[in-house]
Coordinates of C-alpha atoms in Angstrom, one line a residue:
M1 CA -86.6 136.2 -23.6
I2 CA -85.5 132.7 -22.4
N3 CA -88.1 130.5 -20.7
N4 CA -86.5 129.1 -17.5
K5 CA -89.6 127.3 -16.4
K6 CA -88.6 123.9 -14.8
V7 CA -90.1 120.6 -15.9
H8 CA -92.0 119.0 -13.1
P9 CA -90.2 115.9 -11.7
L10 CA -93.3 113.8 -11.9
L11 CA -93.5 114.4 -15.7
V12 CA -89.8 113.4 -16.0
Y13 CA -90.5 110.2 -14.1
I14 CA -93.6 109.4 -16.2
L15 CA -91.7 110.0 -19.4
F16 CA -88.8 107.8 -18.3
C17 CA -91.1 105.0 -17.3
S18 CA -92.9 105.2 -20.7
I19 CA -89.6 105.0 -22.6
L20 CA -88.4 102.1 -20.5
S21 CA -91.7 100.2 -21.0
L22 CA -91.5 100.8 -24.7
F23 CA -87.9 99.6 -24.8
L24 CA -88.7 96.4 -22.8
F25 CA -91.7 95.7 -25.0
L26 CA -89.6 96.0 -28.2
L27 CA -86.9 93.9 -26.7
S28 CA -89.2 91.1 -25.6
F29 CA -91.0 91.1 -29.0
G30 CA -87.7 90.7 -30.8
A31 CA -86.6 87.9 -28.4
E32 CA -89.9 86.2 -28.8
D33 CA -89.7 86.5 -32.6
D34 CA -86.1 85.1 -32.6
K35 CA -87.2 82.3 -30.3
S36 CA -90.1 81.4 -32.6
K37 CA -87.6 81.1 -35.5
K38 CA -85.3 78.9 -33.6
N39 CA -87.7 76.6 -31.8
V40 CA -89.1 73.6 -33.6
D41 CA -92.7 72.7 -33.2
P42 CA -92.8 70.5 -30.1
N43 CA -95.1 68.1 -32.0
F44 CA -92.6 67.5 -34.8
N45 CA -89.0 66.4 -35.2
E46 CA -86.6 67.1 -38.1
A47 CA -84.7 64.4 -39.9
P48 CA -81.0 64.8 -38.9
V49 CA -79.8 63.5 -42.3
S50 CA -81.2 62.6 -45.7
A51 CA -82.1 59.0 -46.6
E52 CA -79.4 59.0 -49.2
Y53 CA -76.7 60.2 -46.8
A54 CA -77.6 57.6 -44.3
K55 CA -76.9 54.7 -46.7
N56 CA -73.6 52.8 -46.0
T57 CA -73.0 54.9 -42.8
N58 CA -72.7 52.8 -39.6
Y59 CA -76.2 52.4 -38.1
Q60 CA -75.0 53.4 -34.6
T61 CA -74.0 56.9 -35.9
I62 CA -77.4 57.5 -37.5
L63 CA -79.3 56.0 -34.6
N64 CA -77.6 58.5 -32.2
Q65 CA -78.4 61.4 -34.5
F66 CA -82.1 60.5 -34.7
I67 CA -82.3 60.1 -30.9
E68 CA -80.6 63.5 -30.4
N69 CA -83.3 65.1 -32.7
G70 CA -86.1 63.7 -30.5
F71 CA -87.2 60.6 -32.3
T72 CA -88.2 57.8 -29.9
N73 CA -90.1 55.3 -32.1
I74 CA -87.0 53.7 -33.7
E75 CA -86.7 50.1 -34.9
L76 CA -83.4 48.4 -35.9
V77 CA -83.6 45.6 -38.4
K78 CA -80.7 43.3 -39.2
Q79 CA -80.3 42.2 -42.9
E80 CA -78.1 39.1 -42.4
D81 CA -76.6 39.1 -45.9
L82 CA -72.9 39.4 -45.2
V83 CA -70.5 36.5 -45.9
F84 CA -67.0 37.9 -46.0
G85 CA -67.7 41.6 -45.7
L86 CA -65.9 42.5 -48.9
F87 CA -68.4 45.1 -50.1
H88 CA -70.0 46.2 -46.9
S89 CA -68.9 46.3 -43.3
E90 CA -71.1 44.9 -40.5
G91 CA -73.4 47.7 -39.4
D92 CA -73.5 49.6 -42.7
I93 CA -77.0 50.9 -43.3
V94 CA -79.0 49.4 -46.1
S95 CA -81.9 51.9 -45.8
V96 CA -83.7 54.3 -43.4
T97 CA -87.4 55.0 -43.6
I98 CA -89.5 57.5 -41.7
N99 CA -93.2 56.5 -41.6
G100 CA -92.6 54.5 -44.7
M101 CA -90.9 57.4 -46.6
K102 CA -87.7 56.2 -48.3
D103 CA -86.5 59.5 -49.9
F104 CA -86.7 62.1 -47.1
K105 CA -84.4 65.0 -47.0
E106 CA -82.4 66.5 -44.1
N107 CA -84.5 68.8 -41.9
D108 CA -87.8 67.3 -43.3
K109 CA -90.4 67.5 -40.5
F110 CA -92.2 64.5 -39.1
P111 CA -94.6 63.8 -36.2
K112 CA -92.8 63.2 -32.9
N113 CA -94.0 59.6 -32.8
A114 CA -93.0 58.9 -36.4
K115 CA -91.8 55.3 -37.0
V116 CA -88.1 55.2 -38.0
I117 CA -86.8 51.9 -39.3
I118 CA -83.0 51.5 -39.7
K119 CA -82.0 48.4 -41.7
Y120 CA -78.3 47.4 -41.7
H121 CA -76.0 44.7 -43.0
A122 CA -75.0 42.0 -40.6
F123 CA -73.3 38.6 -40.5
K124 CA -75.4 35.5 -39.7
E125 CA -73.7 35.1 -36.3
K126 CA -76.6 33.2 -34.7
E127 CA -76.5 30.5 -37.4
E128 CA -72.7 30.3 -37.0
S129 CA -73.1 29.9 -33.2
K130 CA -75.7 27.2 -33.6
T131 CA -73.4 25.3 -36.0
D132 CA -70.5 25.6 -33.5
A133 CA -72.7 24.3 -30.7
D134 CA -73.8 21.3 -32.8
K135 CA -70.2 20.5 -33.6
T136 CA -69.3 20.8 -29.9
L137 CA -72.0 18.3 -28.9
T138 CA -70.9 15.9 -31.7
T139 CA -67.3 16.1 -30.4
V140 CA -68.3 15.4 -26.9
D141 CA -70.5 12.4 -27.9
S142 CA -67.8 10.9 -30.1
T143 CA -64.9 11.2 -27.5
E144 CA -66.5 10.0 -24.3
K145 CA -69.6 8.4 -22.9
V146 CA -71.9 11.0 -21.4
E147 CA -73.9 9.7 -18.5
S148 CA -76.4 12.5 -18.1
S149 CA -77.8 15.6 -19.9
E150 CA -76.3 17.7 -17.1
Q151 CA -72.8 16.4 -17.9
V152 CA -73.4 17.2 -21.6
A153 CA -74.3 20.8 -20.7
N154 CA -71.3 21.2 -18.5
N155 CA -68.9 19.9 -21.1
T156 CA -70.5 22.0 -23.9
T157 CA -70.2 25.1 -21.8
E158 CA -66.6 24.5 -21.0
I159 CA -65.6 23.8 -24.7
T160 CA -67.6 26.8 -25.9
E161 CA -65.8 29.1 -23.5
I162 CA -62.4 27.9 -24.8
S163 CA -63.5 28.4 -28.4
N164 CA -64.6 32.0 -27.7
E165 CA -61.4 33.0 -26.0
V166 CA -59.7 36.1 -27.3
I167 CA -56.8 35.1 -29.6
T168 CA -53.4 36.4 -28.8
I169 CA -49.9 35.4 -29.8
D170 CA -49.4 34.0 -26.3
N171 CA -52.4 31.6 -26.3
N172 CA -52.7 30.7 -30.0
A173 CA -49.8 29.2 -32.0
D174 CA -51.5 29.8 -35.3
F175 CA -51.8 33.5 -34.6
A176 CA -48.2 33.7 -33.4
E177 CA -47.1 32.0 -36.6
I178 CA -48.9 34.4 -39.0
M179 CA -47.8 37.4 -37.1
S180 CA -44.2 36.4 -37.7
I181 CA -44.5 35.7 -41.5
K182 CA -42.4 37.9 -43.7
G183 CA -44.0 38.4 -47.1
D184 CA -47.5 38.7 -48.7
N185 CA -50.0 36.1 -49.9
D186 CA -48.7 33.3 -47.7
P187 CA -51.3 30.4 -47.8
R188 CA -51.1 30.3 -44.0
F189 CA -53.0 33.6 -43.9
D190 CA -55.9 32.1 -45.8
E191 CA -55.9 29.0 -43.5
F192 CA -56.0 31.2 -40.4
A193 CA -58.9 33.3 -41.8
K194 CA -61.0 30.2 -42.6
K195 CA -60.3 28.6 -39.2
Y196 CA -60.9 31.7 -37.1
M197 CA -63.4 33.8 -39.0
Y198 CA -65.6 35.9 -36.6
K199 CA -63.2 35.3 -33.7
T200 CA -61.6 38.2 -31.8
I201 CA -57.8 38.8 -31.9
E202 CA -55.7 41.0 -29.7
F203 CA -52.2 42.4 -30.4
D204 CA -49.8 45.3 -30.2
G205 CA -49.5 47.1 -33.5
N206 CA -49.4 50.4 -35.4
I207 CA -51.3 52.4 -38.1
I208 CA -49.7 52.1 -41.5
F209 CA -52.5 53.7 -43.6
F210 CA -55.1 56.4 -42.8
Q211 CA -57.4 58.3 -45.2
K212 CA -61.0 59.4 -45.8
H213 CA -63.5 56.8 -47.0
P214 CA -64.6 57.5 -50.6
N215 CA -67.4 60.2 -50.8
K216 CA -67.3 60.6 -47.0
K217 CA -66.1 63.7 -45.1
T218 CA -65.9 62.3 -41.6
R219 CA -65.5 58.5 -42.2
Y220 CA -62.1 56.8 -42.6
D221 CA -60.3 53.7 -43.9
V222 CA -57.5 52.5 -41.7
M223 CA -54.9 49.8 -41.9
F224 CA -52.9 48.2 -39.1
M225 CA -49.9 45.9 -38.7
G226 CA -48.3 44.2 -35.8
G227 CA -45.3 45.6 -33.9
N228 CA -44.1 49.2 -33.4
Y229 CA -44.1 51.6 -36.3
I230 CA -40.7 52.1 -38.0
D231 CA -41.0 54.3 -41.1
A232 CA -43.0 54.6 -44.3
D233 CA -40.8 52.3 -46.2
T234 CA -40.5 49.5 -43.6
F235 CA -43.3 47.0 -42.8
N236 CA -43.3 44.6 -39.9
P237 CA -43.9 40.9 -40.3
G238 CA -47.5 39.6 -40.4
P239 CA -50.6 40.4 -42.4
T240 CA -52.4 43.7 -42.7
F241 CA -55.7 44.4 -40.8
R242 CA -58.2 46.9 -42.2
V243 CA -61.3 48.7 -41.0
Q244 CA -63.4 50.6 -43.5
D245 CA -65.8 53.5 -43.2
V246 CA -65.4 54.1 -39.5
G247 CA -66.0 57.4 -37.6
M248 CA -63.5 59.2 -35.5
Y249 CA -65.4 58.2 -32.3
E250 CA -64.7 54.6 -33.0
L251 CA -61.0 55.3 -33.4
A252 CA -60.5 57.7 -30.6
K253 CA -63.1 56.9 -27.9
D254 CA -60.5 55.6 -25.4
S255 CA -59.0 58.2 -23.1
S256 CA -55.5 57.2 -24.4
A257 CA -56.3 58.6 -27.9
P258 CA -54.1 61.5 -29.0
E259 CA -55.4 64.7 -30.4
Y260 CA -54.9 63.5 -34.0
I261 CA -55.2 60.0 -35.4
K262 CA -52.5 59.4 -38.0
V263 CA -50.0 57.0 -39.6
G264 CA -47.3 55.9 -37.2
L265 CA -49.3 55.7 -34.0
N266 CA -48.7 52.6 -32.0
G267 CA -51.6 50.9 -30.2
H268 CA -53.1 47.9 -28.5
Y269 CA -55.9 46.5 -30.6
K270 CA -58.8 44.1 -30.1
F271 CA -60.4 43.3 -33.5
K272 CA -63.1 40.8 -34.6
I273 CA -62.2 39.1 -37.9
V274 CA -65.1 39.6 -40.4
G275 CA -63.4 39.0 -43.8
Y276 CA -60.2 38.2 -45.7
R277 CA -58.9 39.3 -49.1
S278 CA -56.6 36.6 -50.4
D279 CA -55.5 38.7 -53.3
S280 CA -53.9 41.3 -51.0
A281 CA -53.5 39.4 -47.7
I282 CA -55.8 41.9 -45.9
F283 CA -57.9 40.8 -43.0
E284 CA -61.1 42.9 -42.7
V285 CA -61.8 43.5 -39.1
Q286 CA -64.3 45.2 -36.8
I287 CA -63.1 47.4 -33.9
E288 CA -63.9 46.1 -30.4
E289 CA -61.2 48.1 -28.6
I290 CA -58.3 50.4 -29.3
K291 CA -55.8 51.7 -26.8
Y292 CA -52.9 53.9 -27.8
R293 CA -49.4 53.3 -26.6

């Protein structure tokens, strides 16, 4: 005989609430467990890269990564050891230490207030500027009688502004000359490099070489020449300008940048001269601004 006795509605409700509560409990437990796995201890930060990886990378890239990981006690130290920048580019990291540790690994944990010291290569620009100022004062004294210290200051300021002007083919005959030279290893390239080292140049040009920097996945070496790109077998007059070990952000941070940076792109460049290789007529430069045309 079949039992057709009905289950009381209250029991059904209680059973439903019990199952729902158990489900929500298990769900919250799993989420909490997952959250505990993902969250880092608020009192500690993880090293974004290893000490070894950081070497020879531009300090600004590594600095940003440490800031993104929560480090706030960061000190930047210039090691003014560059002369021509043949072996290192300005800004390349010499070493990174965290609380004095020199061989830390990626994701190693450190206290939130750990001391991070980033040491990087740099040119002795301050000494260079002082020398230029001394020369400027000497020039003023030898060419005209200065009647007051105020007049010296005014004359010095005026001459310094002229010397720091961005060099273009329109305002500098020397630059216009080297940009029109056909052929390599012309002695005028070397003369220009010595005369205008650490000055900023600006010109229209194109990318003639683009490849990854040795042992780096996201860093690149790029070469530029003046004028518009023609083809792989044709080079425009003038010297070659090169940047080494630069990130894509430095090459494509302007809104005019295309989706892919490659050989053949035309652009408008503002570079600081930081070195010159006379054996290959290559000017080593530092990017100040790139706009694509």
